[in-house]
Structures are given as structure tokens and as C-alpha cells.
Short mmCIF file of N, CA and C in Angstrom, two decimals:
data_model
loop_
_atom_site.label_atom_id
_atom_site.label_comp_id
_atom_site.label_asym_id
_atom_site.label_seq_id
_atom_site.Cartn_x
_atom_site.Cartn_y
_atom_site.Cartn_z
N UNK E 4 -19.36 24.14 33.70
CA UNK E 4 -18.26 24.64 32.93
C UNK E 4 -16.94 24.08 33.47
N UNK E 5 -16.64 24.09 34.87
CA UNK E 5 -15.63 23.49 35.21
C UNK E 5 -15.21 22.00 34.96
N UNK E 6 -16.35 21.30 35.05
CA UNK E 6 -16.20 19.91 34.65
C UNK E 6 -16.35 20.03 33.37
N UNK E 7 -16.58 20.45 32.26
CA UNK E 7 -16.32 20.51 31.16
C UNK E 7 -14.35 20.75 30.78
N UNK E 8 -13.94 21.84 31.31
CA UNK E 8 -12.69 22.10 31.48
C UNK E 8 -11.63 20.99 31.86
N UNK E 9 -12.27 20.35 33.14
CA UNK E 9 -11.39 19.19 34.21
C UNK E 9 -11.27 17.96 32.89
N UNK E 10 -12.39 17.83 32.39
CA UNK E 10 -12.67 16.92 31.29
C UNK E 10 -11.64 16.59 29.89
N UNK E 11 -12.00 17.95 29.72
CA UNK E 11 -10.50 18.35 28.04
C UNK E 11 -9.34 18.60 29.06
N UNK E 12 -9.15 18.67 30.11
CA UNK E 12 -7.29 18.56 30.90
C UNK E 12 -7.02 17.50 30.81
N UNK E 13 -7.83 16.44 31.82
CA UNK E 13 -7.79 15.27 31.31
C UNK E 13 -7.32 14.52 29.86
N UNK E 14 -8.35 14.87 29.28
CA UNK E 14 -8.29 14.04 28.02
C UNK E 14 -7.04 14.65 27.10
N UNK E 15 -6.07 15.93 27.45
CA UNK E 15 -4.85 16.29 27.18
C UNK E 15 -4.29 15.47 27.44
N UNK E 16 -4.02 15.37 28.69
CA UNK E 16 -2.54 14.54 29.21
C UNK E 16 -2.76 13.24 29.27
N UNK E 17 -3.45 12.65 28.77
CA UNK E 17 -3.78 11.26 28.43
C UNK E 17 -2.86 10.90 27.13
N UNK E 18 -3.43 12.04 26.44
CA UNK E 18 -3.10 12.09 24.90
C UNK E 18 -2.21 12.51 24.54
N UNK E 19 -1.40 13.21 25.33
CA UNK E 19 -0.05 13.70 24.96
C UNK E 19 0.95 12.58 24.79
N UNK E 20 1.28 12.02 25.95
CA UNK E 20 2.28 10.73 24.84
C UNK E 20 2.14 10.24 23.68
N UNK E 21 1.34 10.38 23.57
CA UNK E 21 0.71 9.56 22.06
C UNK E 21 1.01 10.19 21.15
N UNK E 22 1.20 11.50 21.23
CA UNK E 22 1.60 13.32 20.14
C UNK E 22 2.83 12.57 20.34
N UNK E 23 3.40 12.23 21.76
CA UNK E 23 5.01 12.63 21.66
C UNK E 23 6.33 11.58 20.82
N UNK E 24 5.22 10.65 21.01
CA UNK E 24 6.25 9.61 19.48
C UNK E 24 6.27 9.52 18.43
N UNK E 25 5.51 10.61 17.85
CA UNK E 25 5.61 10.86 16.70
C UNK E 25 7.05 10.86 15.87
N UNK E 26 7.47 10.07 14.63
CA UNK E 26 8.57 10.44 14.12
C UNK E 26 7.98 10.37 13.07
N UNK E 27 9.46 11.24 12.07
CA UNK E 27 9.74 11.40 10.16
C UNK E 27 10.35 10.44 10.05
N UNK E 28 9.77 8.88 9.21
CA UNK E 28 11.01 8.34 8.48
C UNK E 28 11.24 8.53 7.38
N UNK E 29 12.04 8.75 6.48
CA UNK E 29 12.18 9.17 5.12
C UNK E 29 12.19 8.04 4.51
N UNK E 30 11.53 7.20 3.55
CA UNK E 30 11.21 6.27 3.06
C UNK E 30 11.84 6.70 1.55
N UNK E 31 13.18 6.22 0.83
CA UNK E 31 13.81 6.11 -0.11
C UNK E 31 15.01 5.36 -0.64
N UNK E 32 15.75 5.56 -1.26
CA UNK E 32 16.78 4.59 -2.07
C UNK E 32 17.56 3.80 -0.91
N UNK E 33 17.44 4.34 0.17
CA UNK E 33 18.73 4.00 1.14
C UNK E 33 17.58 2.56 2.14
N UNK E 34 16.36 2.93 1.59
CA UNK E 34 15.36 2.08 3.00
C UNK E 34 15.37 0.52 2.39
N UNK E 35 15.23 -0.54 3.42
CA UNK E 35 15.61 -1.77 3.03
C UNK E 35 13.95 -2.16 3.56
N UNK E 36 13.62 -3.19 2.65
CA UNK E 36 12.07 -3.87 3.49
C UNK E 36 12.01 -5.64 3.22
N UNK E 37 11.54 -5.80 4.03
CA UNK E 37 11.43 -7.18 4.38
C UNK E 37 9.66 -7.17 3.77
N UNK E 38 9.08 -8.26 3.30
CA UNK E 38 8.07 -8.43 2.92
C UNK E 38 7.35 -9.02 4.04
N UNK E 39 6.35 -8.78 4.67
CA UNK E 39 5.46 -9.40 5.78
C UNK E 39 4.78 -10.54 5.23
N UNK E 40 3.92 -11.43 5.83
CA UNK E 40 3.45 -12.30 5.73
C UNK E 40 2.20 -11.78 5.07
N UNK E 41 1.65 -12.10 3.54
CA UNK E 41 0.21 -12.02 2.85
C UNK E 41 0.22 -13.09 2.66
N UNK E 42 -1.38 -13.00 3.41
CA UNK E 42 -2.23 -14.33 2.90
C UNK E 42 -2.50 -14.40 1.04
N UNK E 43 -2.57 -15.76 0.23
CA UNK E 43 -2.78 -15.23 -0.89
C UNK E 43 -4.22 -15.15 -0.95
N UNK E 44 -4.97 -14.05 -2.11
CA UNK E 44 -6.45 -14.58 -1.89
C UNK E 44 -7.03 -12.56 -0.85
N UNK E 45 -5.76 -12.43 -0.22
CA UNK E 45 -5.71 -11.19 0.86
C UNK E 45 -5.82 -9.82 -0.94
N UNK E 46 -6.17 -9.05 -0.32
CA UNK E 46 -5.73 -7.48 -0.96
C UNK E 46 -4.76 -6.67 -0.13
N UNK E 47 -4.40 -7.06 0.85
CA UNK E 47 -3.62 -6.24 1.81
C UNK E 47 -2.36 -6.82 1.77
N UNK E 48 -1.45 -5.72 1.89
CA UNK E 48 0.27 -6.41 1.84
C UNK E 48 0.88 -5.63 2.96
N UNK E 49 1.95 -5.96 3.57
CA UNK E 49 2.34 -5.06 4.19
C UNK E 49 4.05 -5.49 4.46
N UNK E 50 5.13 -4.26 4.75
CA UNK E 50 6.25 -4.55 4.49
C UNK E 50 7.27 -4.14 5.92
N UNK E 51 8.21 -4.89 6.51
CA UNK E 51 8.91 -4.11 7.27
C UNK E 51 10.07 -3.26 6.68
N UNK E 52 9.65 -2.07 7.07
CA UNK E 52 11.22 -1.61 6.19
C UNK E 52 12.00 -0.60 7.17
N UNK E 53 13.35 -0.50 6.83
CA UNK E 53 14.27 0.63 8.04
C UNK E 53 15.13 1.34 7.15
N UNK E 54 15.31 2.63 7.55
CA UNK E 54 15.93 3.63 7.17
C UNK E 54 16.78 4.34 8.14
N UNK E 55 18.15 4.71 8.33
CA UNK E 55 18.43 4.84 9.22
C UNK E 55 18.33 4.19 10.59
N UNK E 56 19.16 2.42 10.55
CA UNK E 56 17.92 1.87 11.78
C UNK E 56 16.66 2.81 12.18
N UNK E 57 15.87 2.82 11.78
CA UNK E 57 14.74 3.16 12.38
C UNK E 57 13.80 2.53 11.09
N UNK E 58 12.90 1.63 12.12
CA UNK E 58 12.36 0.87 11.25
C UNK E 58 10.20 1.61 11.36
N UNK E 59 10.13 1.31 10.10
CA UNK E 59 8.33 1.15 10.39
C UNK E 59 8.13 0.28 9.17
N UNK E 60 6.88 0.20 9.74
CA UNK E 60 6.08 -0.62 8.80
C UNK E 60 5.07 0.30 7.52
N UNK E 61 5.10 -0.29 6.83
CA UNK E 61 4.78 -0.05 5.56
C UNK E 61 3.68 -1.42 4.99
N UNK E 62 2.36 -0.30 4.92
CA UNK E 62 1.18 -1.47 4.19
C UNK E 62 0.50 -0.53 3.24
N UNK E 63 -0.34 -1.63 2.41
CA UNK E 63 -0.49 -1.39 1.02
C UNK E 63 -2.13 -2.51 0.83
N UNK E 64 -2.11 -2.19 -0.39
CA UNK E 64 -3.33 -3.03 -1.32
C UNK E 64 -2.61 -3.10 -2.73
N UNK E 65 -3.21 -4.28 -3.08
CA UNK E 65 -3.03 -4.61 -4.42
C UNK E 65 -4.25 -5.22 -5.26
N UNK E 66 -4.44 -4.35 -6.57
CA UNK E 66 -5.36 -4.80 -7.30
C UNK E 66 -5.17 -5.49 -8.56
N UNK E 67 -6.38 -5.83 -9.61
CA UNK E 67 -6.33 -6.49 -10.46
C UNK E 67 -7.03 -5.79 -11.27
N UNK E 68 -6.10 -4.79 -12.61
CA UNK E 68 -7.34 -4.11 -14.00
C UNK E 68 -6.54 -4.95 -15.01
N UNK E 69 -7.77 -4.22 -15.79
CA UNK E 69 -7.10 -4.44 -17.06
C UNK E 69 -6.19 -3.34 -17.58
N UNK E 70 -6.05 -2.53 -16.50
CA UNK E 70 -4.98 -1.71 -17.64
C UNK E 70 -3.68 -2.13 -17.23
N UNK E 71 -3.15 -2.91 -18.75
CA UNK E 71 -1.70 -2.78 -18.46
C UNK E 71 -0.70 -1.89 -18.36
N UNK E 72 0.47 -2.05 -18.21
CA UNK E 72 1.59 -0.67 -18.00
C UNK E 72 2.78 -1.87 -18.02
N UNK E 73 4.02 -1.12 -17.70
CA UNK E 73 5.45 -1.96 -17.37
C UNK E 73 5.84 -1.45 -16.14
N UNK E 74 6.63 -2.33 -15.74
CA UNK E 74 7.26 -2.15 -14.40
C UNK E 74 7.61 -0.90 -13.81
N UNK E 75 7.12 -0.95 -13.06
CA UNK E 75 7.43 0.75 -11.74
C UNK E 75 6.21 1.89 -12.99
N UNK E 76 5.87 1.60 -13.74
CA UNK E 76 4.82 2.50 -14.23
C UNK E 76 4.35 3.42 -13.06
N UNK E 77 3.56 4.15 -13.00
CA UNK E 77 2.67 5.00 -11.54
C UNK E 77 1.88 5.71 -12.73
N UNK E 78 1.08 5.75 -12.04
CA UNK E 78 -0.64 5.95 -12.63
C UNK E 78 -1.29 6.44 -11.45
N UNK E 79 -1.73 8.18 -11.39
CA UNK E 79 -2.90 8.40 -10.07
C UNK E 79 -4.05 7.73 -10.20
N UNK E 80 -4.99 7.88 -11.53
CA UNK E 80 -5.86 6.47 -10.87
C UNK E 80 -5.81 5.63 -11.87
N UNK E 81 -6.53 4.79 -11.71
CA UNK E 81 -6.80 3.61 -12.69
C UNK E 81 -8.57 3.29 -13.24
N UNK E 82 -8.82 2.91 -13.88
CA UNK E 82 -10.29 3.04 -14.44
C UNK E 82 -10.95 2.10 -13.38
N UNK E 83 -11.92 2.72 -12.85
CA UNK E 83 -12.96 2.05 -12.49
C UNK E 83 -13.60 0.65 -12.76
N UNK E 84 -13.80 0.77 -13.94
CA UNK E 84 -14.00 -0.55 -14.59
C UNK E 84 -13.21 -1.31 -14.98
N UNK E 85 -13.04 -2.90 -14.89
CA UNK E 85 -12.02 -3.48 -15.30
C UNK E 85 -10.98 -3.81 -13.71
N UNK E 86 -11.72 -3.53 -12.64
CA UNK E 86 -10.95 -3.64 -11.39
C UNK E 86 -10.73 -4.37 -10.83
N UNK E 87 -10.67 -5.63 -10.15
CA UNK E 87 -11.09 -6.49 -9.13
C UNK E 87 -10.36 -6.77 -7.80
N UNK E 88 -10.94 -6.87 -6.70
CA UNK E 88 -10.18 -7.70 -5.33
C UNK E 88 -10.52 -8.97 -5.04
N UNK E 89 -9.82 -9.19 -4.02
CA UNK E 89 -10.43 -10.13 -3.71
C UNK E 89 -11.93 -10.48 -3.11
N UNK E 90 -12.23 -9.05 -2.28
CA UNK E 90 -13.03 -8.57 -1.51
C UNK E 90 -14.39 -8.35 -2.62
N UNK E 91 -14.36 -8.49 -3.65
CA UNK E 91 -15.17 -7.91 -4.49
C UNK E 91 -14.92 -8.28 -6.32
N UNK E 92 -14.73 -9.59 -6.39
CA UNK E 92 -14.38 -9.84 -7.82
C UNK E 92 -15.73 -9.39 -8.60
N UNK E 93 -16.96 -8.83 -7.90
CA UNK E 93 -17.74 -8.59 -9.40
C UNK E 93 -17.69 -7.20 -9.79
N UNK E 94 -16.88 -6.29 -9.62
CA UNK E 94 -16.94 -5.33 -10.04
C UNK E 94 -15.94 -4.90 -11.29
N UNK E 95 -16.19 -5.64 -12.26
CA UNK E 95 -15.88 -5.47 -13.61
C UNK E 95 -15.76 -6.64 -14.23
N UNK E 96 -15.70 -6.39 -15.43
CA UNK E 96 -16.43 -7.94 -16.45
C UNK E 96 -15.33 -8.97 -15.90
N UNK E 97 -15.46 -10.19 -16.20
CA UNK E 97 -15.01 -11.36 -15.19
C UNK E 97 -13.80 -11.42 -16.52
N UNK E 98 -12.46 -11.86 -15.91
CA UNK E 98 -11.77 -12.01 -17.11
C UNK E 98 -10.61 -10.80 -17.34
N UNK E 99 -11.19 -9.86 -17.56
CA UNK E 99 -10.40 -8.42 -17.82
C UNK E 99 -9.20 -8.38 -17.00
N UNK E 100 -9.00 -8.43 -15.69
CA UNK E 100 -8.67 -8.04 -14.83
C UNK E 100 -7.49 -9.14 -14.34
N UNK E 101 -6.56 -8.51 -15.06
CA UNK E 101 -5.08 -9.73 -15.27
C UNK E 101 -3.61 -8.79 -14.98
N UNK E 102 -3.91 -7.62 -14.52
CA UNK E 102 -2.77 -6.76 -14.45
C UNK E 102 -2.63 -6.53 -13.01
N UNK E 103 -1.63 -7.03 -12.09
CA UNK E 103 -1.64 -6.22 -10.49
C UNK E 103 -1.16 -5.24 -10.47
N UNK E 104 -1.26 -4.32 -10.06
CA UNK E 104 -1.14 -2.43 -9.62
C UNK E 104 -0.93 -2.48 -7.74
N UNK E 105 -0.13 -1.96 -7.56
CA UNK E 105 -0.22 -1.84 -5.83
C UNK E 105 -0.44 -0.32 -5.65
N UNK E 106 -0.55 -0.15 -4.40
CA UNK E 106 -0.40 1.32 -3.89
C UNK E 106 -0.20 0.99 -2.24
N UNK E 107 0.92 2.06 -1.73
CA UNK E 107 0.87 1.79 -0.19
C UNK E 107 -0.21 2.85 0.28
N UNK E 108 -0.68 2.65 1.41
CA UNK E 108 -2.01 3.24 1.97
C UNK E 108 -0.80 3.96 3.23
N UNK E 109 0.44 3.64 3.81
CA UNK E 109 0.46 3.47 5.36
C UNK E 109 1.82 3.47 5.18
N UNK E 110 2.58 4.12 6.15
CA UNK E 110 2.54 5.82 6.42
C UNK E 110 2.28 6.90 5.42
N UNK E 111 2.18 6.58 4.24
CA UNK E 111 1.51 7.20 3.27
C UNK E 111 0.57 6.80 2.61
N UNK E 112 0.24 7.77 1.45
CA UNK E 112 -0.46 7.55 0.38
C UNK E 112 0.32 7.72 -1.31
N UNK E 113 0.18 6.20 -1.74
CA UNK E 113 1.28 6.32 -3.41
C UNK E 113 0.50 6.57 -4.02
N UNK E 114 0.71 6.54 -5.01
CA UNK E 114 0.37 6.56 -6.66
C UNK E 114 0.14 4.80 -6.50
N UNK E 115 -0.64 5.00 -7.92
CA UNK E 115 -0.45 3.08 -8.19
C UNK E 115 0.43 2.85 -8.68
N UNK E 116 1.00 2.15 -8.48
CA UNK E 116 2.45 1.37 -9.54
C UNK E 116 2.23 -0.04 -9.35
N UNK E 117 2.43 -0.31 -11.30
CA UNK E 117 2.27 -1.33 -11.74
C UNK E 117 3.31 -2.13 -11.34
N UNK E 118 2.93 -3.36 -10.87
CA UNK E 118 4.00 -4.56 -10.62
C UNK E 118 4.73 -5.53 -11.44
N UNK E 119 3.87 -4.84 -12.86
CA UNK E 119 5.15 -5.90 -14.06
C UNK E 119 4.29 -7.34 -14.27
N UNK E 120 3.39 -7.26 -13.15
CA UNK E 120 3.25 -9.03 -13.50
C UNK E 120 1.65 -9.00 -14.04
N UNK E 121 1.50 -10.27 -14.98
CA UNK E 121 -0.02 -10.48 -15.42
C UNK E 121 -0.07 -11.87 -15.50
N UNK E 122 -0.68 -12.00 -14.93
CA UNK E 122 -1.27 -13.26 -14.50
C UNK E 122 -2.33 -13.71 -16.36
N UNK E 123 -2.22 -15.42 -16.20
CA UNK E 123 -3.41 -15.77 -17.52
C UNK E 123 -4.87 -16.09 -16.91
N UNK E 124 -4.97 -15.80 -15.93
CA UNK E 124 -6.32 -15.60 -15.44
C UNK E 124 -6.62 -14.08 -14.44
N UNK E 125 -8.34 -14.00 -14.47
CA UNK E 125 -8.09 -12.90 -13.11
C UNK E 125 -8.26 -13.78 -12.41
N UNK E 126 -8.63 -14.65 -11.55
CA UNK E 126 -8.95 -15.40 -10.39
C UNK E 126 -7.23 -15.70 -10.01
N UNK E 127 -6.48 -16.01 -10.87
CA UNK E 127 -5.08 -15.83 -10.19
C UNK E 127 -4.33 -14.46 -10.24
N UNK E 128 -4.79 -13.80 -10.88
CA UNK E 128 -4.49 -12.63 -10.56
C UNK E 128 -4.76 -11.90 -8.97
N UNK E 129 -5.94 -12.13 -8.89
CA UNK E 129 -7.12 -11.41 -7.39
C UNK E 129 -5.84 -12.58 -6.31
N UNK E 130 -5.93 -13.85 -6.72
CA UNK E 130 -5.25 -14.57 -5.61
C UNK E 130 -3.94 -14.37 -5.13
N UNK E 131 -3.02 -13.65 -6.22
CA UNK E 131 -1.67 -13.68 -5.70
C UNK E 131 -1.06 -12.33 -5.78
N UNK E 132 -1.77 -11.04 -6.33
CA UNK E 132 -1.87 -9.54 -6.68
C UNK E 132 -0.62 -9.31 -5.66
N UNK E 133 -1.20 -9.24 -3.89
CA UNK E 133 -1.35 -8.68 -2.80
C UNK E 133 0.20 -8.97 -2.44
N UNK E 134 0.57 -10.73 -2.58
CA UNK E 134 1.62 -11.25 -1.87
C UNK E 134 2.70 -10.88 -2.97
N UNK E 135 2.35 -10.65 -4.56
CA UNK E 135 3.11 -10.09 -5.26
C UNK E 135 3.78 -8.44 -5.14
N UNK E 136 2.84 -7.84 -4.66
CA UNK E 136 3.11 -6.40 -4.16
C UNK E 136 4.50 -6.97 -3.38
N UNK E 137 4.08 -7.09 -2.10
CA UNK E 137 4.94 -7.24 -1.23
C UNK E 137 6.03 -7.77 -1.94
N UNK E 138 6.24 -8.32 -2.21
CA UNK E 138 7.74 -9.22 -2.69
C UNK E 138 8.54 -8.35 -3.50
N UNK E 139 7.71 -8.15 -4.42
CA UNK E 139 8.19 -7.43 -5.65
C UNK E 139 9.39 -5.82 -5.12
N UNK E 140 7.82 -4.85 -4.41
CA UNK E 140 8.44 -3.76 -3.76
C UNK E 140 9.41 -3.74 -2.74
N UNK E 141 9.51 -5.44 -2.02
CA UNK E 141 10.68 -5.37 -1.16
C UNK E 141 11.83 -5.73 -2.02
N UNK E 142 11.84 -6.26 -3.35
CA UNK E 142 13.16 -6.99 -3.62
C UNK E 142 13.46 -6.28 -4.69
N UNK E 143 12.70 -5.63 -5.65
CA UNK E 143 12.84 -5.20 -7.05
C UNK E 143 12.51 -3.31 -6.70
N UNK E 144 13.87 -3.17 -6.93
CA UNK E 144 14.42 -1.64 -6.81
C UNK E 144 13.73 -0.41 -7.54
N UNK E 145 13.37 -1.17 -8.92
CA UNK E 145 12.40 -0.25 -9.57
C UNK E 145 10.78 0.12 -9.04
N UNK E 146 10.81 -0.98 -8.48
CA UNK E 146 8.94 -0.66 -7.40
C UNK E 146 9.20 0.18 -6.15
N UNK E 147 9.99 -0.41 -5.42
CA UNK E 147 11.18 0.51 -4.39
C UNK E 147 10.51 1.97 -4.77
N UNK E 148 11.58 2.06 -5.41
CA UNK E 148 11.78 3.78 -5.98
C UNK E 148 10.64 4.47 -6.17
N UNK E 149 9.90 3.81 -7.23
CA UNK E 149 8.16 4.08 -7.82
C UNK E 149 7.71 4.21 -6.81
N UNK E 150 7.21 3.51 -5.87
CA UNK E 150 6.63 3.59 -4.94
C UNK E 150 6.47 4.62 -3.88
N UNK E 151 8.10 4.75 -2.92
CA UNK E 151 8.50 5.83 -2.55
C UNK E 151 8.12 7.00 -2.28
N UNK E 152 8.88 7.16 -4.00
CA UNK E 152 9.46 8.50 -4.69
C UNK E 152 7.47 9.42 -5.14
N UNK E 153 6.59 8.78 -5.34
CA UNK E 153 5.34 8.85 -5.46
C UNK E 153 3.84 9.27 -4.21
N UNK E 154 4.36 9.07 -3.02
CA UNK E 154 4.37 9.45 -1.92
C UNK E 154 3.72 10.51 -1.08
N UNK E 155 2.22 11.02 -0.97
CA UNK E 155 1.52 12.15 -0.20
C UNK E 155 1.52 11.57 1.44
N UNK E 156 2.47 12.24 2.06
CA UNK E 156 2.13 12.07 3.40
C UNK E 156 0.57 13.44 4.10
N UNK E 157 -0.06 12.64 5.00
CA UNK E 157 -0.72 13.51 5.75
C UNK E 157 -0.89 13.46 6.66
N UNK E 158 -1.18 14.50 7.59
CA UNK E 158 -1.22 14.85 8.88
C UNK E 158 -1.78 13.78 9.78
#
């Protein structure tokens, strides 16, 4: 029992710094982001952004349906079918899948919001979805906001 005890003390104060940097950044109208480096061809995007000098990073995925929308649209989900990544172009009929949708994963969880853009193929769609996220949501105010403003943080 005691070494059970000595064990979880331990493994406290190991772990306590790690509790203790925890911060809130408020991610909105005022936050500026730099677009990170996506590979094209990637599903993953990711953004530097700061609010109050205080900067974090901000990452995401971007997909390819067929459902269209217009710019900063947000949609909780999107149909199943008709989807594609890069990671996985056979999961919906080949073709369909010409609309990019992002969502950030990191420090939150968004909504999808549509990126405005459609590609005349999916294979260029799946290829440039990801690096389009990024750009788009760092430079174009209406994805900004959508994005944001859309936002489940969790514990």
C-alpha cells in the first residue's frame, strides 16, 4: 500500500508542471494567423495565430464532398457519402467530391466551414483542400470568424 501511495506522489509532482501552463486564448476578430507550412496532397493544415501577443497554434483538416455551400457557410456534419481525403479517396463515388470544407481539430473543435473554393476535379480538390484551409482562414476574415465563432472547447 505504501508503495502504491509513494507511486501516485510521484507521478503528481512530475505532472504538475504540465497542469501549470495551462492557458485561455480567446481565439476571435482581434486574433491574427499566419498559415503554416501544408504539404499539398496532406489533409492536415495548421495555423500560427496570436491574440493578445500570446500566440498558439491552431490545426485543422480539410475535406473534399460534394456538398456545396458559400463562403464561411458552417455545417455540423456533412454527409458521409460523397467525402474524400487524401488518406482515403475511395470513400465515395470518384468525381463527386469537388467542394473543400475545413474544420479546426486543435485547441478546439469547429463546425465545418466551407472554404468557397471547388475545384474541376476531386483529385485536385483532395490535393490542394488542406493548404487551401490554411490560407484562406488565415487571410479571408469571413473563414476567420466562421471558424472561431463555431468553436467547442474541451477539457
Amino acid at each position: 500500500m505504501k508503495k502504491i501511495f509513494a507511486l501516485s506522489a510521484i507521478i503528481a509532482v512530475i505532472s504538475a508542471p504540465a497542469i501549470a501552463v495551462q492557458k485561455c486564448v480567446a481565439l476571435g476578430r482581434t486574433t491574427t494567423c499566419t498559415a503554416g507550412l501544408t504539404r499539398p496532397g496532406n489533409y492536415e493544415w495548421s495555423l500560427s495565430c496570436t491574440t493578445d501577443r500570446t500566440s498558439v497554434t491552431v490545426s485543422g483538416i480539410g475535406i473534399c464532398s460534394s456538398v456545396s455551400g458559400t463562403a464561411g457557410e458552417v455545417r455540423s456534419t456533412l454527409k458521409s457519402t460523397g467525402i474524400s481525403t487524401a488518406n482515403d479517396p475511395n470513400t465515395c463515388v470518384m468525381g463527386d467530391a469537388v467542394h473543400c470544407w475545413c474544420r479546426m481539430v486543435s485547441p478546439a473543435v469547429s463546425q465545418w466551414v466551407y472554404s468557397g473554393l471547388e475545384d474541376l476535379t476531386e483529385s485536385n480538390c483532395i490535393y490542394n483542400c488542406a493548404s487551401n484551409c490554411a490560407y484562406y482562414i488565415a487571410n479571408e476574415s469571413i473563414l476567420t470568424t466562421a471558424m472561431f465563432s463555431t468553436s467547442t472547447f474541451s477539457d
